[in-house]
């Protein structure tokens, strides 16, 4: 079955750019039936949708983060990536990647999540 | 931009009781696009319900979803010990509600 795994630095300095990659295994990221999504969760808080990308490169971002977010896809590596610029302590969170079904828009499966801390 | 408001913020119940969780949208949402998730500490969210009322694979039938338009409900008919968790609604792969914590009374 399809599995997703986040990877990237666990510590980022304030004002720098957070970069994460999600590797998809057990299925093709080029399937037209899915979007590929990033979601985050600050410690002790709720889930926040960051954005998602279609294999063609079309992107949809949370308006509250849009000015700082870039999501890209590399179909040759079966990966998609997140870049979040000008980070502050408020960007400290567990970052999840997930597959989103095109027909119903639900996220399944999810990666295990990776904690990114913003601190000097 | 649609806003999803979940209530109550915390629900204190005993095992065996019925839980009713609400998700209200600021504007009409297609029922096809409303999903519910369960999250336990240290774990990724788990899909429970999609299309407002369809149970995901492997989800017990004590979980049910209903609603349309701007008002949606997740019902747990009889709480089992493993059901105490935080529940989130989501609209089409994007914005989430703030969550409802179901805690043991």
PDB file of C-alpha atoms in Angstrom:
ATOM      1  CA  UNK A   1       0.000   0.000   0.000  1.00  0.00           C
ATOM      2  CA  UNK A   2       1.026   3.617  -0.418  1.00  0.00           C
ATOM      3  CA  UNK A   3       3.266   5.027   2.289  1.00  0.00           C
ATOM      4  CA  UNK A   4       4.550   8.565   2.811  1.00  0.00           C
ATOM      5  CA  UNK A   5       7.675   9.621   4.700  1.00  0.00           C
ATOM      6  CA  UNK A   6       8.718  13.142   5.607  1.00  0.00           C
ATOM      7  CA  UNK A   7      12.390  14.103   5.779  1.00  0.00           C
ATOM      8  CA  UNK A   8      14.381  17.243   6.446  1.00  0.00           C
ATOM      9  CA  UNK A   9      16.138  19.259   9.144  1.00  0.00           C
ATOM     10  CA  UNK A  10      14.623  19.175  12.596  1.00  0.00           C
ATOM     11  CA  UNK A  11      16.019  22.573  13.524  1.00  0.00           C
ATOM     12  CA  UNK A  12      15.809  25.787  11.513  1.00  0.00           C
ATOM     13  CA  UNK A  13      17.008  29.250  12.515  1.00  0.00           C
ATOM     14  CA  UNK A  14      14.613  32.206  12.603  1.00  0.00           C
ATOM     15  CA  UNK A  15      14.316  34.103   9.302  1.00  0.00           C
ATOM     16  CA  UNK A  16      15.627  31.114   7.345  1.00  0.00           C
ATOM     17  CA  UNK A  17      13.727  28.788   5.020  1.00  0.00           C
ATOM     18  CA  UNK A  18      12.257  25.521   6.225  1.00  0.00           C
ATOM     19  CA  UNK A  19      12.605  22.733   3.649  1.00  0.00           C
ATOM     20  CA  UNK A  20      10.964  19.311   3.842  1.00  0.00           C
ATOM     21  CA  UNK A  21      10.535  16.449   1.412  1.00  0.00           C
ATOM     22  CA  UNK A  22       7.879  13.760   1.339  1.00  0.00           C
ATOM     23  CA  UNK A  23       8.816  10.487  -0.356  1.00  0.00           C
ATOM     24  CA  UNK A  24       5.965   8.377  -1.694  1.00  0.00           C
ATOM     25  CA  UNK A  25       6.392   4.610  -1.896  1.00  0.00           C
ATOM     26  CA  UNK A  26       4.063   1.864  -3.051  1.00  0.00           C
ATOM     27  CA  UNK A  27       2.358   4.047  -5.643  1.00  0.00           C
ATOM     28  CA  UNK A  28       3.012   6.717  -8.248  1.00  0.00           C
ATOM     29  CA  UNK A  29       2.850  10.401  -7.432  1.00  0.00           C
ATOM     30  CA  UNK A  30       1.825  10.904 -11.068  1.00  0.00           C
ATOM     31  CA  UNK A  31      -1.564   9.298 -10.505  1.00  0.00           C
ATOM     32  CA  UNK A  32      -4.208  11.733 -11.619  1.00  0.00           C
ATOM     33  CA  UNK A  33      -6.519  10.623  -8.811  1.00  0.00           C
ATOM     34  CA  UNK A  34      -4.720  12.444  -6.019  1.00  0.00           C
ATOM     35  CA  UNK A  35      -3.351  15.674  -4.704  1.00  0.00           C
ATOM     36  CA  UNK A  36      -0.305  15.687  -2.416  1.00  0.00           C
ATOM     37  CA  UNK A  37      -0.638  17.755   0.728  1.00  0.00           C
ATOM     38  CA  UNK A  38       1.271  19.357   3.581  1.00  0.00           C
ATOM     39  CA  UNK A  39      -0.344  19.869   6.987  1.00  0.00           C
ATOM     40  CA  UNK A  40       1.218  21.049  10.231  1.00  0.00           C
ATOM     41  CA  UNK A  41       0.417  20.985  13.930  1.00  0.00           C
ATOM     42  CA  UNK A  42       2.076  23.299  16.468  1.00  0.00           C
ATOM     43  CA  UNK A  43       2.721  21.650  19.833  1.00  0.00           C
ATOM     44  CA  UNK A  44      -0.522  21.299  21.765  1.00  0.00           C
ATOM     45  CA  UNK A  45      -2.598  22.912  19.014  1.00  0.00           C
ATOM     46  CA  UNK A  46      -4.831  21.871  16.149  1.00  0.00           C
ATOM     47  CA  UNK A  47      -4.173  20.881  12.552  1.00  0.00           C
ATOM     48  CA  UNK A  48      -3.386  23.560   9.970  1.00  0.00           C
ATOM     49  CA  UNK A  49      -3.572  22.894   6.240  1.00  0.00           C
ATOM     50  CA  UNK A  50      -0.570  24.370   4.406  1.00  0.00           C
ATOM     51  CA  UNK A  51      -1.312  23.468   0.803  1.00  0.00           C
ATOM     52  CA  UNK A  52      -1.383  20.757  -1.820  1.00  0.00           C
ATOM     53  CA  UNK A  53      -0.046  20.045  -5.285  1.00  0.00           C
ATOM     54  CA  UNK A  54      -1.185  18.020  -8.265  1.00  0.00           C
ATOM     55  CA  UNK A  55       1.365  15.943 -10.173  1.00  0.00           C
ATOM     56  CA  UNK A  56       1.190  18.458 -13.014  1.00  0.00           C
ATOM     57  CA  UNK A  57       2.481  21.151 -10.665  1.00  0.00           C
ATOM     58  CA  UNK A  58      -0.782  22.987  -9.966  1.00  0.00           C
ATOM     59  CA  UNK A  59      -0.762  24.249  -6.405  1.00  0.00           C
ATOM     60  CA  UNK A  60      -3.306  25.403  -3.819  1.00  0.00           C
ATOM     61  CA  UNK A  61      -2.163  27.195  -0.687  1.00  0.00           C
ATOM     62  CA  UNK A  62      -3.676  28.279   2.607  1.00  0.00           C
ATOM     63  CA  UNK A  63      -4.244  32.033   2.147  1.00  0.00           C
ATOM     64  CA  UNK A  64      -2.731  32.705   5.558  1.00  0.00           C
ATOM     65  CA  UNK A  65       0.590  31.155   4.516  1.00  0.00           C
ATOM     66  CA  UNK A  66       0.542  31.732   0.768  1.00  0.00           C
ATOM     67  CA  UNK A  67       3.140  34.506   0.717  1.00  0.00           C
ATOM     68  CA  UNK A  68       5.747  32.264   2.350  1.00  0.00           C
ATOM     69  CA  UNK A  69       4.962  28.790   0.975  1.00  0.00           C
ATOM     70  CA  UNK A  70       6.177  26.932  -2.076  1.00  0.00           C
ATOM     71  CA  UNK A  71       5.194  23.320  -2.751  1.00  0.00           C
ATOM     72  CA  UNK A  72       6.844  21.497  -5.639  1.00  0.00           C
ATOM     73  CA  UNK A  73       6.793  17.997  -7.085  1.00  0.00           C
ATOM     74  CA  UNK A  74       9.512  15.775  -8.547  1.00  0.00           C
ATOM     75  CA  UNK A  75       7.790  12.954 -10.380  1.00  0.00           C
ATOM     76  CA  UNK A  76      11.100  11.315 -11.314  1.00  0.00           C
ATOM     77  CA  UNK A  77      11.875  10.795  -7.623  1.00  0.00           C
ATOM     78  CA  UNK A  78       8.259  10.239  -6.552  1.00  0.00           C
ATOM     79  CA  UNK A  79       8.635  13.098  -4.083  1.00  0.00           C
ATOM     80  CA  UNK A  80       7.041  16.408  -3.284  1.00  0.00           C
ATOM     81  CA  UNK A  81       8.529  19.185  -1.203  1.00  0.00           C
ATOM     82  CA  UNK A  82       7.656  22.097   1.043  1.00  0.00           C
ATOM     83  CA  UNK A  83       9.532  25.350   1.440  1.00  0.00           C
ATOM     84  CA  UNK A  84       8.430  27.880   4.045  1.00  0.00           C
ATOM     85  CA  UNK A  85      10.389  31.115   4.090  1.00  0.00           C
ATOM     86  CA  UNK A  86      11.093  33.677   6.806  1.00  0.00           C
ATOM     87  CA  UNK A  87      10.263  31.285   9.611  1.00  0.00           C
ATOM     88  CA  UNK A  88       9.658  32.328  13.201  1.00  0.00           C
ATOM     89  CA  UNK A  89       9.064  30.403  16.412  1.00  0.00           C
ATOM     90  CA  UNK A  90       5.372  30.281  15.451  1.00  0.00           C
ATOM     91  CA  UNK A  91       6.310  27.891  12.635  1.00  0.00           C
ATOM     92  CA  UNK A  92       7.533  25.297  15.120  1.00  0.00           C
ATOM     93  CA  UNK A  93       5.289  22.298  14.507  1.00  0.00           C
ATOM     94  CA  UNK A  94       4.986  18.681  13.498  1.00  0.00           C
ATOM     95  CA  UNK A  95       4.774  18.705   9.712  1.00  0.00           C
ATOM     96  CA  UNK A  96       2.782  15.969   7.989  1.00  0.00           C
ATOM     97  CA  UNK A  97       2.512  15.029   4.364  1.00  0.00           C
ATOM     98  CA  UNK A  98      -0.584  13.229   3.110  1.00  0.00           C
ATOM     99  CA  UNK A  99      -2.266  12.014  -0.043  1.00  0.00           C
ATOM    100  CA  UNK A 100      -5.610  13.648  -0.821  1.00  0.00           C
ATOM    101  CA  UNK A 101      -8.192  11.875  -2.931  1.00  0.00           C
ATOM    102  CA  UNK A 102      -9.358  13.953  -5.889  1.00  0.00           C
ATOM    103  CA  UNK A 103     -12.962  12.750  -5.731  1.00  0.00           C
ATOM    104  CA  UNK A 104     -13.758  13.302  -2.059  1.00  0.00           C
ATOM    105  CA  UNK A 105     -10.858  15.374  -0.792  1.00  0.00           C
ATOM    106  CA  UNK A 106     -10.000  13.261   2.225  1.00  0.00           C
ATOM    107  CA  UNK A 107      -6.404  12.753   3.360  1.00  0.00           C
ATOM    108  CA  UNK A 108      -5.280   9.134   3.418  1.00  0.00           C
ATOM    109  CA  UNK A 109      -2.645   7.962   4.111  1.00  0.00           C
ATOM    110  CA  UNK A 110      -0.585  10.305   6.207  1.00  0.00           C
ATOM    111  CA  UNK A 111       3.116  10.310   6.894  1.00  0.00           C
ATOM    112  CA  UNK A 112       4.222   9.822  10.477  1.00  0.00           C
ATOM    113  CA  UNK A 113       5.090  13.517  10.799  1.00  0.00           C
ATOM    114  CA  UNK A 114       8.346  15.282  11.541  1.00  0.00           C
ATOM    115  CA  UNK A 115       8.964  17.887  14.221  1.00  0.00           C
ATOM    116  CA  UNK A 116      10.598  21.082  13.022  1.00  0.00           C
ATOM    117  CA  UNK A 117      11.763  23.515  15.664  1.00  0.00           C
ATOM    118  CA  UNK A 118      12.560  27.126  14.820  1.00  0.00           C
ATOM    119  CA  UNK A 119      15.209  28.387  17.191  1.00  0.00           C
ATOM    120  CA  UNK A 120      18.556  30.126  17.122  1.00  0.00           C
TER     121      UNK A 120
ATOM    122  CA  UNK B   1     -12.771  31.517   2.676  1.00  0.00           C
ATOM    123  CA  UNK B   2     -14.740  28.852   4.511  1.00  0.00           C
ATOM    124  CA  UNK B   3     -14.257  28.599   8.272  1.00  0.00           C
ATOM    125  CA  UNK B   4     -15.110  25.391  10.114  1.00  0.00           C
ATOM    126  CA  UNK B   5     -16.142  25.796  13.758  1.00  0.00           C
ATOM    127  CA  UNK B   6     -16.241  22.705  15.950  1.00  0.00           C
ATOM    128  CA  UNK B   7     -18.160  22.450  19.188  1.00  0.00           C
ATOM    129  CA  UNK B   8     -17.873  21.780  21.980  1.00  0.00           C
ATOM    130  CA  UNK B   9     -14.177  22.328  22.488  1.00  0.00           C
ATOM    131  CA  UNK B  10     -14.095  19.564  25.081  1.00  0.00           C
ATOM    132  CA  UNK B  11     -16.608  16.804  25.735  1.00  0.00           C
ATOM    133  CA  UNK B  12     -16.370  14.961  29.072  1.00  0.00           C
ATOM    134  CA  UNK B  13     -18.109  11.607  28.923  1.00  0.00           C
ATOM    135  CA  UNK B  14     -17.927   8.119  30.387  1.00  0.00           C
ATOM    136  CA  UNK B  15     -17.290   4.894  28.470  1.00  0.00           C
ATOM    137  CA  UNK B  16     -20.547   3.570  27.074  1.00  0.00           C
ATOM    138  CA  UNK B  17     -22.054   7.021  26.632  1.00  0.00           C
ATOM    139  CA  UNK B  18     -23.002   8.637  23.334  1.00  0.00           C
ATOM    140  CA  UNK B  19     -20.852  11.438  21.927  1.00  0.00           C
ATOM    141  CA  UNK B  20     -22.202  14.072  19.553  1.00  0.00           C
ATOM    142  CA  UNK B  21     -19.679  16.390  17.919  1.00  0.00           C
ATOM    143  CA  UNK B  22     -20.581  19.365  15.752  1.00  0.00           C
ATOM    144  CA  UNK B  23     -18.825  20.971  12.791  1.00  0.00           C
ATOM    145  CA  UNK B  24     -20.381  24.155  11.443  1.00  0.00           C
ATOM    146  CA  UNK B  25     -19.214  25.812   8.212  1.00  0.00           C
ATOM    147  CA  UNK B  26     -19.353  29.560   7.596  1.00  0.00           C
ATOM    148  CA  UNK B  27     -20.887  28.857   4.185  1.00  0.00           C
ATOM    149  CA  UNK B  28     -22.438  25.851   2.528  1.00  0.00           C
ATOM    150  CA  UNK B  29     -20.102  22.913   1.944  1.00  0.00           C
ATOM    151  CA  UNK B  30     -20.723  20.009  -0.376  1.00  0.00           C
ATOM    152  CA  UNK B  31     -21.436  16.910   1.696  1.00  0.00           C
ATOM    153  CA  UNK B  32     -19.120  14.999  -0.608  1.00  0.00           C
ATOM    154  CA  UNK B  33     -16.201  17.017   0.689  1.00  0.00           C
ATOM    155  CA  UNK B  34     -16.575  16.855   4.490  1.00  0.00           C
ATOM    156  CA  UNK B  35     -14.293  14.471   6.374  1.00  0.00           C
ATOM    157  CA  UNK B  36     -13.711  13.602  10.033  1.00  0.00           C
ATOM    158  CA  UNK B  37     -10.442  12.475  11.624  1.00  0.00           C
ATOM    159  CA  UNK B  38      -9.430  11.085  14.993  1.00  0.00           C
ATOM    160  CA  UNK B  39      -6.065  11.934  16.517  1.00  0.00           C
ATOM    161  CA  UNK B  40      -4.398  10.431  19.550  1.00  0.00           C
ATOM    162  CA  UNK B  41      -1.294  11.888  21.228  1.00  0.00           C
ATOM    163  CA  UNK B  42       1.876  11.334  19.261  1.00  0.00           C
ATOM    164  CA  UNK B  43       0.039   9.899  16.267  1.00  0.00           C
ATOM    165  CA  UNK B  44      -0.930  11.161  12.842  1.00  0.00           C
ATOM    166  CA  UNK B  45      -4.645  11.771  12.321  1.00  0.00           C
ATOM    167  CA  UNK B  46      -6.740   8.778  11.268  1.00  0.00           C
ATOM    168  CA  UNK B  47      -9.519   9.127   8.711  1.00  0.00           C
ATOM    169  CA  UNK B  48     -12.900   8.129  10.160  1.00  0.00           C
ATOM    170  CA  UNK B  49     -15.565   9.525   7.834  1.00  0.00           C
ATOM    171  CA  UNK B  50     -15.536  10.953   4.312  1.00  0.00           C
ATOM    172  CA  UNK B  51     -18.329  12.321   2.176  1.00  0.00           C
ATOM    173  CA  UNK B  52     -19.960  13.436   5.459  1.00  0.00           C
ATOM    174  CA  UNK B  53     -21.366   9.964   6.188  1.00  0.00           C
ATOM    175  CA  UNK B  54     -19.222   7.196   4.670  1.00  0.00           C
ATOM    176  CA  UNK B  55     -17.038   5.253   7.071  1.00  0.00           C
ATOM    177  CA  UNK B  56     -13.430   4.715   6.042  1.00  0.00           C
ATOM    178  CA  UNK B  57     -12.097   1.179   5.761  1.00  0.00           C
ATOM    179  CA  UNK B  58     -11.830  -0.557   9.116  1.00  0.00           C
ATOM    180  CA  UNK B  59     -13.756   2.057  11.086  1.00  0.00           C
ATOM    181  CA  UNK B  60     -16.227   0.524  13.570  1.00  0.00           C
ATOM    182  CA  UNK B  61     -19.912   1.141  12.974  1.00  0.00           C
ATOM    183  CA  UNK B  62     -20.275   2.959  16.287  1.00  0.00           C
ATOM    184  CA  UNK B  63     -18.884   5.952  14.371  1.00  0.00           C
ATOM    185  CA  UNK B  64     -21.360   7.712  12.119  1.00  0.00           C
ATOM    186  CA  UNK B  65     -21.466  11.016  10.292  1.00  0.00           C
ATOM    187  CA  UNK B  66     -24.371  13.098   9.112  1.00  0.00           C
ATOM    188  CA  UNK B  67     -25.302  16.556   7.963  1.00  0.00           C
ATOM    189  CA  UNK B  68     -25.432  18.820   4.973  1.00  0.00           C
ATOM    190  CA  UNK B  69     -25.037  22.435   3.997  1.00  0.00           C
ATOM    191  CA  UNK B  70     -23.390  24.153   6.934  1.00  0.00           C
ATOM    192  CA  UNK B  71     -24.061  21.703   9.772  1.00  0.00           C
ATOM    193  CA  UNK B  72     -22.344  18.361  10.163  1.00  0.00           C
ATOM    194  CA  UNK B  73     -22.249  15.893  13.041  1.00  0.00           C
ATOM    195  CA  UNK B  74     -20.003  13.042  14.106  1.00  0.00           C
ATOM    196  CA  UNK B  75     -21.682  10.608  16.470  1.00  0.00           C
ATOM    197  CA  UNK B  76     -20.015   7.879  18.497  1.00  0.00           C
ATOM    198  CA  UNK B  77     -22.865   5.672  19.642  1.00  0.00           C
ATOM    199  CA  UNK B  78     -21.169   4.045  22.631  1.00  0.00           C
ATOM    200  CA  UNK B  79     -17.749   5.283  23.671  1.00  0.00           C
ATOM    201  CA  UNK B  80     -15.037   2.689  23.983  1.00  0.00           C
ATOM    202  CA  UNK B  81     -11.855   3.420  25.983  1.00  0.00           C
ATOM    203  CA  UNK B  82      -9.878   3.810  22.758  1.00  0.00           C
ATOM    204  CA  UNK B  83     -12.239   6.521  21.459  1.00  0.00           C
ATOM    205  CA  UNK B  84     -11.014   9.175  23.868  1.00  0.00           C
ATOM    206  CA  UNK B  85      -9.067  11.438  21.550  1.00  0.00           C
ATOM    207  CA  UNK B  86      -9.288  14.677  19.568  1.00  0.00           C
ATOM    208  CA  UNK B  87     -11.576  14.836  16.533  1.00  0.00           C
ATOM    209  CA  UNK B  88     -11.259  17.192  13.572  1.00  0.00           C
ATOM    210  CA  UNK B  89     -13.476  17.977  10.616  1.00  0.00           C
ATOM    211  CA  UNK B  90     -11.997  19.063   7.277  1.00  0.00           C
ATOM    212  CA  UNK B  91     -13.351  20.496   4.071  1.00  0.00           C
ATOM    213  CA  UNK B  92     -11.972  19.064   0.821  1.00  0.00           C
ATOM    214  CA  UNK B  93      -8.380  18.391   1.749  1.00  0.00           C
ATOM    215  CA  UNK B  94      -7.903  21.877   3.034  1.00  0.00           C
ATOM    216  CA  UNK B  95      -9.077  23.834   6.055  1.00  0.00           C
ATOM    217  CA  UNK B  96      -9.643  22.043   9.351  1.00  0.00           C
ATOM    218  CA  UNK B  97     -11.937  22.814  12.238  1.00  0.00           C
ATOM    219  CA  UNK B  98     -10.353  23.613  15.582  1.00  0.00           C
ATOM    220  CA  UNK B  99     -11.015  20.171  17.012  1.00  0.00           C
ATOM    221  CA  UNK B 100     -13.099  18.611  19.789  1.00  0.00           C
ATOM    222  CA  UNK B 101     -11.386  16.745  22.594  1.00  0.00           C
ATOM    223  CA  UNK B 102     -13.359  13.814  23.944  1.00  0.00           C
ATOM    224  CA  UNK B 103     -12.086  13.127  27.444  1.00  0.00           C
ATOM    225  CA  UNK B 104     -12.936  10.632  30.123  1.00  0.00           C
ATOM    226  CA  UNK B 105     -15.294  12.021  32.759  1.00  0.00           C
TER     227      UNK B 105
END
